[in-house]
PDB file of C-alpha atoms in Angstrom:
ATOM      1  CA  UNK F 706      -9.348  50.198  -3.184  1.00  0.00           C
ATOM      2  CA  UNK F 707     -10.185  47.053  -1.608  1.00  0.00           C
ATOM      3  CA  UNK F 708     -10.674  47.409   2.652  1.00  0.00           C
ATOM      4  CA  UNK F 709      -8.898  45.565   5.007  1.00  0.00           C
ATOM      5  CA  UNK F 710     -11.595  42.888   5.394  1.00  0.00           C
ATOM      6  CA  UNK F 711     -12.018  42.197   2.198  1.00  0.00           C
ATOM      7  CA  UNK F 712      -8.706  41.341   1.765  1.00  0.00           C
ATOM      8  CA  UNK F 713      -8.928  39.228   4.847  1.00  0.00           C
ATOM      9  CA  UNK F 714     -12.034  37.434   3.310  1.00  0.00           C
ATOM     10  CA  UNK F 715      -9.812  36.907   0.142  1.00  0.00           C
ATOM     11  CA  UNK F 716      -6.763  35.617   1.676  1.00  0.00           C
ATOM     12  CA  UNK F 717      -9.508  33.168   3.712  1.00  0.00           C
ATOM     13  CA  UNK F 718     -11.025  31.798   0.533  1.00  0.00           C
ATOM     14  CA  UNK F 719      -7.290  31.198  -1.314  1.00  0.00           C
ATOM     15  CA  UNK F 720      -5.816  29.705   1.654  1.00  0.00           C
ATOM     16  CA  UNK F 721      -8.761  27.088   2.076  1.00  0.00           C
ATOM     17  CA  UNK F 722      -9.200  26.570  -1.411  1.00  0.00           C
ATOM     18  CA  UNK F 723      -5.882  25.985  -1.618  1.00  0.00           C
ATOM     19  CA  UNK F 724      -5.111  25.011   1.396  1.00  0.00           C
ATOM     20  CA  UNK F 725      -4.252  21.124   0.343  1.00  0.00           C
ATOM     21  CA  UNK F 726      -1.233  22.570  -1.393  1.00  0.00           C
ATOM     22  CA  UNK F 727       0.058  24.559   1.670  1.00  0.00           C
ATOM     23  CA  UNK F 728      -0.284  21.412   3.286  1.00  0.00           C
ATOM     24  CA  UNK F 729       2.047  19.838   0.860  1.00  0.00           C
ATOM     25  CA  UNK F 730       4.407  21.517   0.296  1.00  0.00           C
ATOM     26  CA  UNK F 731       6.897  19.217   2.356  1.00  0.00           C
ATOM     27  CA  UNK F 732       6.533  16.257   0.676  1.00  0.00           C
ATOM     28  CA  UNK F 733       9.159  14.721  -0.168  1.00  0.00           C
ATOM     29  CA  UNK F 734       8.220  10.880  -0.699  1.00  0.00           C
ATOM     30  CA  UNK F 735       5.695   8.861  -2.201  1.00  0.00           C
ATOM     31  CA  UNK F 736       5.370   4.853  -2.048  1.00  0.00           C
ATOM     32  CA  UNK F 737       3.156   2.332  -3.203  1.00  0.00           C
ATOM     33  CA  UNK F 738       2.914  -0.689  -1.214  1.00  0.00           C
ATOM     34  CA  UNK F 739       1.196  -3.888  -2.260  1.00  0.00           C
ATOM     35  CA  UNK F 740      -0.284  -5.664   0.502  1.00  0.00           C
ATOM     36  CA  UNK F 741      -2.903  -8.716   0.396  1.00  0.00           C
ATOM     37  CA  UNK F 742      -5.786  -6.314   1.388  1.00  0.00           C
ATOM     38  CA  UNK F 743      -5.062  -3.659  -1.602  1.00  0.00           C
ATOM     39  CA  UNK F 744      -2.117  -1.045  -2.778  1.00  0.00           C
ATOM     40  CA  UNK F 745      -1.271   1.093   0.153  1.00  0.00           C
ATOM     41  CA  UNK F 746      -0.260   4.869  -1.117  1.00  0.00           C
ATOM     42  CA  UNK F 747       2.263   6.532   1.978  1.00  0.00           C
ATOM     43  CA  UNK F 748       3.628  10.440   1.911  1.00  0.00           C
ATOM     44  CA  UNK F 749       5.981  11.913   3.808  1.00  0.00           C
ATOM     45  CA  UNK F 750       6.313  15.211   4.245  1.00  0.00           C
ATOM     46  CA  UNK F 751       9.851  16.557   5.915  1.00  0.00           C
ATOM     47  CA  UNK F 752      10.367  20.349   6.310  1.00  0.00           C
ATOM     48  CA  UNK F 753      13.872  20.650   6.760  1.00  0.00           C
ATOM     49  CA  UNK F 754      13.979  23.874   8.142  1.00  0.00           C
ATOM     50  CA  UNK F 755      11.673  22.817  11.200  1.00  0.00           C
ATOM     51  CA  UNK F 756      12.231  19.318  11.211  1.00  0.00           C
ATOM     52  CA  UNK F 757       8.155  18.917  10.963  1.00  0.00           C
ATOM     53  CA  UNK F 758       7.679  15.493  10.030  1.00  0.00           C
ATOM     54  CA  UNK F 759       4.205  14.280   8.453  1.00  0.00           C
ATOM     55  CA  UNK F 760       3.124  10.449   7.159  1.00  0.00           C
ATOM     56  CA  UNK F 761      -0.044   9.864   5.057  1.00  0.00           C
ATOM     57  CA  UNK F 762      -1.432   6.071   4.601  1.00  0.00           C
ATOM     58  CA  UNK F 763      -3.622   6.371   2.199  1.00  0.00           C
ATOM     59  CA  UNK F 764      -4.493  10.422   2.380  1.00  0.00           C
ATOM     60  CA  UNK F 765      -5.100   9.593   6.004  1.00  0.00           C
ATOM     61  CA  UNK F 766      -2.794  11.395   8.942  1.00  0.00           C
ATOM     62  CA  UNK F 767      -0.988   8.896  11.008  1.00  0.00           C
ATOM     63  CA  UNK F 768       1.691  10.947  12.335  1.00  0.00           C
ATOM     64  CA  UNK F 769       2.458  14.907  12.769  1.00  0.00           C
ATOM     65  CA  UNK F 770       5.279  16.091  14.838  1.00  0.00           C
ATOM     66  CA  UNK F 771       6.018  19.896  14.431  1.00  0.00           C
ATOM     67  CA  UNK F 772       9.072  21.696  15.394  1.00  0.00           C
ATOM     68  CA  UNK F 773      11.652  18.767  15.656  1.00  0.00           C
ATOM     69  CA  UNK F 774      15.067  19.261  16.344  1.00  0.00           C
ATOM     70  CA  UNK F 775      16.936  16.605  15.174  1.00  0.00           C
ATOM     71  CA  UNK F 776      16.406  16.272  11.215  1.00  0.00           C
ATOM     72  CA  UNK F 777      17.598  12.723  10.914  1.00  0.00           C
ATOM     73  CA  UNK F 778      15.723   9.972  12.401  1.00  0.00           C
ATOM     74  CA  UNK F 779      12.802   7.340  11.540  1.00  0.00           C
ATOM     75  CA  UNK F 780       8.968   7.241  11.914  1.00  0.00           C
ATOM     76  CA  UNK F 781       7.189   3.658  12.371  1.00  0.00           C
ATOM     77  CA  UNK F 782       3.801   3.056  12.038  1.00  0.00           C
ATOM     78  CA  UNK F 783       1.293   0.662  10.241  1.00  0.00           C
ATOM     79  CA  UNK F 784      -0.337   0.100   7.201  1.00  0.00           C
ATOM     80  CA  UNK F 785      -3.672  -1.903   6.015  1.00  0.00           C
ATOM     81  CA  UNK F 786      -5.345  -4.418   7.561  1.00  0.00           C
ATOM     82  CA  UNK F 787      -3.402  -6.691   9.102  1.00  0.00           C
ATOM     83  CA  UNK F 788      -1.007  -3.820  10.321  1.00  0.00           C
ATOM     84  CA  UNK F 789       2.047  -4.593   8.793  1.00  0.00           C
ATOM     85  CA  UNK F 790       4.718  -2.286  10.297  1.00  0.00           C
ATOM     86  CA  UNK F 791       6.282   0.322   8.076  1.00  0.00           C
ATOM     87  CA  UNK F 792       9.501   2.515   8.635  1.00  0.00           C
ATOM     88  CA  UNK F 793      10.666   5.457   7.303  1.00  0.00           C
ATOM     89  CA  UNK F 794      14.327   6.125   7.543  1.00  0.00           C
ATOM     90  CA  UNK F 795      15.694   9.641   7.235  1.00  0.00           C
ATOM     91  CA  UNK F 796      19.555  10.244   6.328  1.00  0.00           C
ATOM     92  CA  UNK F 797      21.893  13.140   5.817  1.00  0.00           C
ATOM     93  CA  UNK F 798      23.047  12.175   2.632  1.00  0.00           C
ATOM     94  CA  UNK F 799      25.629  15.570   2.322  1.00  0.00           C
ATOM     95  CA  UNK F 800      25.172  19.192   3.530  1.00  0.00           C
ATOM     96  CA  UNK F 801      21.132  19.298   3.892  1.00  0.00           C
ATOM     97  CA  UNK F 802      20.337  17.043   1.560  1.00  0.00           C
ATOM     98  CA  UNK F 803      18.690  13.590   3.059  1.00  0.00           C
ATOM     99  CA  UNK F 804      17.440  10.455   2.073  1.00  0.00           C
ATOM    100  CA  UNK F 805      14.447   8.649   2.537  1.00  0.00           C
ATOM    101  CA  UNK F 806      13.900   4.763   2.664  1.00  0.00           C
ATOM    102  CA  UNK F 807      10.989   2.774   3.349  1.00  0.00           C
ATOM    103  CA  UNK F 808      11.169  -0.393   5.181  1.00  0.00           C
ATOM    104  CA  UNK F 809       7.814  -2.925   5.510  1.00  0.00           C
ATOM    105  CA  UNK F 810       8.612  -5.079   8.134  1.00  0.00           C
ATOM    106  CA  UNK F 811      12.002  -4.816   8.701  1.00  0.00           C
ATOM    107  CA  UNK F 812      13.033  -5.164   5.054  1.00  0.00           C
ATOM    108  CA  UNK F 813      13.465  -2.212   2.474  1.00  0.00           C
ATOM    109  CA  UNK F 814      10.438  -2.368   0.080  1.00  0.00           C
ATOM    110  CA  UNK F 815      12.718  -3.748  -2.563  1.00  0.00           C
ATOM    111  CA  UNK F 816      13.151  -6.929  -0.254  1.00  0.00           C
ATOM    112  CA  UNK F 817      10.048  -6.914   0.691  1.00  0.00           C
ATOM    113  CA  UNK F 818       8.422  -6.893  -2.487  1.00  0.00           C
ATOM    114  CA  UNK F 819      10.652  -9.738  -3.732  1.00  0.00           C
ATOM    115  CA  UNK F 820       9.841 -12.140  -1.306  1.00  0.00           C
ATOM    116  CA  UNK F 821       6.382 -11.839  -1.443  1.00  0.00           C
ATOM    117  CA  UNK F 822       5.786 -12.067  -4.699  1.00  0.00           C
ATOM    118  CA  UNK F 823       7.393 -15.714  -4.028  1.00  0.00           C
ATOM    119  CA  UNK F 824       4.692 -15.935  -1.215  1.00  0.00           C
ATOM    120  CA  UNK F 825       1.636 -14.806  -2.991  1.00  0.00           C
ATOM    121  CA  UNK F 826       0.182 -14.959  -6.061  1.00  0.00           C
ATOM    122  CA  UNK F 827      -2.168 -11.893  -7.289  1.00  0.00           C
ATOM    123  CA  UNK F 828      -4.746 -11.686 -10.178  1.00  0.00           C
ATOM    124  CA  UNK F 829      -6.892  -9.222 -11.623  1.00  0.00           C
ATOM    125  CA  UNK F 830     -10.069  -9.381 -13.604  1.00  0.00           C
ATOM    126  CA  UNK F 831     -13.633  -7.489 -13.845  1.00  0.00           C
ATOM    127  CA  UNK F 832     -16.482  -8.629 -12.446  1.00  0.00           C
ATOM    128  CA  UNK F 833     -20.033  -7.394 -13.222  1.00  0.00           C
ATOM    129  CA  UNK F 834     -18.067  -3.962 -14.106  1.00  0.00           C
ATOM    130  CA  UNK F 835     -15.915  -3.844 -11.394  1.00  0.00           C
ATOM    131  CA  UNK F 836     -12.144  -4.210 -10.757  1.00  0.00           C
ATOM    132  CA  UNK F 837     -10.933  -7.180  -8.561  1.00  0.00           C
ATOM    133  CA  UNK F 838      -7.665  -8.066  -7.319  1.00  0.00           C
ATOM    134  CA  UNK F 839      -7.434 -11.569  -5.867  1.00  0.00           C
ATOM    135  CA  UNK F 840      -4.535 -12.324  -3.652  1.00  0.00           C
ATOM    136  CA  UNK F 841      -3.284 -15.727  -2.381  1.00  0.00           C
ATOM    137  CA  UNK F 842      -0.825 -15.590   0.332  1.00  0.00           C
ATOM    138  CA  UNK F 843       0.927 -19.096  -0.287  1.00  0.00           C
ATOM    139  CA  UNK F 844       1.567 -19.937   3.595  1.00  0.00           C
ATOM    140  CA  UNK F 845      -1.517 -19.891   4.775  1.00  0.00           C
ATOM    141  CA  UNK F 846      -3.868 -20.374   2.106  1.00  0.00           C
ATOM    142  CA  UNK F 847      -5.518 -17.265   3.113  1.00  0.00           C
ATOM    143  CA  UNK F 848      -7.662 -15.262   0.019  1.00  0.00           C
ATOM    144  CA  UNK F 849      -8.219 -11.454  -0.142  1.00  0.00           C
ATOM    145  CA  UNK F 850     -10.482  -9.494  -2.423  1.00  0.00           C
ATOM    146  CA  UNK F 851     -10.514  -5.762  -2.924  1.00  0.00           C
ATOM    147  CA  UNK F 852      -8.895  -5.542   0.477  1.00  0.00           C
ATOM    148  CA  UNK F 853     -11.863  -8.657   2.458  1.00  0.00           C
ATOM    149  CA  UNK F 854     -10.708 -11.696   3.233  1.00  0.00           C
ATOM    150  CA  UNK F 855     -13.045 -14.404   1.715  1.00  0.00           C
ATOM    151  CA  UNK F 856     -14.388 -17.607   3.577  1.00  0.00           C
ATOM    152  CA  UNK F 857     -13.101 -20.478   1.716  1.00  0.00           C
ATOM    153  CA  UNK F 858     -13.484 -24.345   1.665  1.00  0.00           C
ATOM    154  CA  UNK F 859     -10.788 -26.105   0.489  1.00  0.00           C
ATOM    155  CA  UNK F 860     -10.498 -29.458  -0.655  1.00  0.00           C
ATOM    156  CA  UNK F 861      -8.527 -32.681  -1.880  1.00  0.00           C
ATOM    157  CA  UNK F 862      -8.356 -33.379  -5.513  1.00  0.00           C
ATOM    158  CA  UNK F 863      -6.556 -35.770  -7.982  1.00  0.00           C
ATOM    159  CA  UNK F 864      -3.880 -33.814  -8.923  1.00  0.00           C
ATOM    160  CA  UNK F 865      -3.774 -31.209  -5.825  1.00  0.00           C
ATOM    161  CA  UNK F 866      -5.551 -28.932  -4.150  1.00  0.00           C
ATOM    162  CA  UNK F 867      -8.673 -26.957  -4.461  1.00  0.00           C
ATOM    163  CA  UNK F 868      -9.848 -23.568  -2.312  1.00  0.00           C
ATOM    164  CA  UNK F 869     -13.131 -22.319  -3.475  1.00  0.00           C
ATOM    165  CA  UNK F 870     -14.722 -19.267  -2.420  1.00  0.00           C
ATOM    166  CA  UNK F 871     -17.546 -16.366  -4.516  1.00  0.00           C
ATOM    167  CA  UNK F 872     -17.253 -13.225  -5.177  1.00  0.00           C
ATOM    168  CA  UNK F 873     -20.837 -11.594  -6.122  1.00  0.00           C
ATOM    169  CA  UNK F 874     -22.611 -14.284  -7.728  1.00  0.00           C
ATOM    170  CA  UNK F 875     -19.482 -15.580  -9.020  1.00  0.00           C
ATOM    171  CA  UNK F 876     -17.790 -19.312  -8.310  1.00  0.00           C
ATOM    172  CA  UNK F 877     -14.321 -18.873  -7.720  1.00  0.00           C
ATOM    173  CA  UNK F 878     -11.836 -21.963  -7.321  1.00  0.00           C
ATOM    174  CA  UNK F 879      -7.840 -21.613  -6.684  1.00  0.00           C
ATOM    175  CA  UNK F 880      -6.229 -24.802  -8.119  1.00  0.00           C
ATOM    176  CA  UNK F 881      -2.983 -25.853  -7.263  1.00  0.00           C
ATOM    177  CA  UNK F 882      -0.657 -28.239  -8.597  1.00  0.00           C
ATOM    178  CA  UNK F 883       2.511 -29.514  -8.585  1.00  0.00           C
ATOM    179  CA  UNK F 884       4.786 -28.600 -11.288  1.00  0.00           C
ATOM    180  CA  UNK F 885       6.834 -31.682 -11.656  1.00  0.00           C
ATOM    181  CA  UNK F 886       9.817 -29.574 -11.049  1.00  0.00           C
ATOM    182  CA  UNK F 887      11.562 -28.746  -7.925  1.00  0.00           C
ATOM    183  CA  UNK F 888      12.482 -24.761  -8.438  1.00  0.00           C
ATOM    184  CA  UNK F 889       8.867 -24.009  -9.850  1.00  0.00           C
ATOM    185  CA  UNK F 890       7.407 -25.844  -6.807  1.00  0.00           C
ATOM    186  CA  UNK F 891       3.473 -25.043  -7.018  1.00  0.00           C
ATOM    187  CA  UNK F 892       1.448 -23.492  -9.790  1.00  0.00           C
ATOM    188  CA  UNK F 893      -1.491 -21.851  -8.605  1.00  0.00           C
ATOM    189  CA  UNK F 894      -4.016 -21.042 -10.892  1.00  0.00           C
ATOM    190  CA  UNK F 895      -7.141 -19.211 -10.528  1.00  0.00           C
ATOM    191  CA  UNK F 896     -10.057 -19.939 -12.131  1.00  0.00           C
ATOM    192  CA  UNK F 897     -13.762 -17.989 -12.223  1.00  0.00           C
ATOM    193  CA  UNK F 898     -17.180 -18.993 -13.839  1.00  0.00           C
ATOM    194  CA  UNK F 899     -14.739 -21.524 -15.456  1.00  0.00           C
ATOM    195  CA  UNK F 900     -12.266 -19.155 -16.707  1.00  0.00           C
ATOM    196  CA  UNK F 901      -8.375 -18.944 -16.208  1.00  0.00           C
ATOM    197  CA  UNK F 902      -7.440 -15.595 -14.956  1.00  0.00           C
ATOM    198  CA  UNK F 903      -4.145 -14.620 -15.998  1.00  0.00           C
ATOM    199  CA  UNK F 904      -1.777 -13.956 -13.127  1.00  0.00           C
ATOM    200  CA  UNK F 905      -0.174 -10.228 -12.566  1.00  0.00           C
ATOM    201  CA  UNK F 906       3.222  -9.497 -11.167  1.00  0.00           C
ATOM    202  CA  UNK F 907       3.378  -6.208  -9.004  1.00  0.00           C
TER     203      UNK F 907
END
């Protein structure tokens, strides 16, 4: 029969072992948020029993309150580089059942994600084996990649507007045009080592 301290030692090595799922075991919500600087990943974790609220940017801690009375409520804090402002609203939706809602900025992330993808444009592509996501936020001509914010010249051309910047050893040039027609507005089109990069939609 195993002693006392053994089973001490044992319970030790199980609970840090597996201590990230004890840790977890509130969470209740999960986003994704694309910002210019990269895809933000938030958790919440709620235990409805002691009201313990948790929030996760990115597998990071921001905020840890234990033992809260009050079950309903929000939690506002930032996220990336440019600390944008995130929310977290919690409702009683019926008995003890709640609801959580995620608000970037003062919009829900539905909103949110709408009207920026009519204020940026993102792209994709691999460079020298690695994965790059270019973002142009359309107001102020501002370029991010893999979460930096390039140095750019921009210049006057023919039919538009050029903004050059590298990324490695790489030229990279955002073109943009008009598109003749008043509800597409712009097209901006980005183009590496003379390549067109396809545009993504997140």
């Amino acid at each position: 029969m195993a002693s006392r301290e053994e089973i001490t030692l044992y319970e030790d090595e199980v609970r840090s072992r597996y201590g990230y799922l004890e840790k977890m075991t509130d969470l209740v919500a999960v986003w994704e948020v694309a910002l210019s600087d990269g895809v933000h990943k938030i958790e919440f974790e709620h235990g409805t029993t002691s009201g313990k609220r948790v929030v996760y940017v990115d597998g990071k801690e921001e905020i840890r309150k234990e033992w809260m009375f009050k079950l309903v409520g929000k939690e506002t804090f930032t996220v990336g580089t440019a600390k944008t402002k995130a929310t977290i609203n919690i409702d009683a939706v019926s008995g003890f059942a709640y609801e959580y809602t995620l608000e970037i900025n003062g919009k829900s992330l539905k909103k949110y994600m709408e009207n920026r993808s009519k204020t940026t444009n993102t792209w994709v592509l691999s460079l020298d084996g690695v994965d790059c996501r270019v973002v142009l936020e359309k107001d102020t001509m501002d370029v991010w990649c893999n979460g930096k914010k390039m140095e750019t010249a921009g210049e006057f051309v023919e039919d538009g507007t050029e903004t050059h910047f590298s990324v490695g050893d790489h030229d990279c040039c955002i073109k943009a045009v008009s598109s003749g027609k008043r509800r597409e507005g712009i097209i901006h089109t980005l183009i590496v080592d003379d390549r067109e990069i396809p545009e993504v939609l997140e």
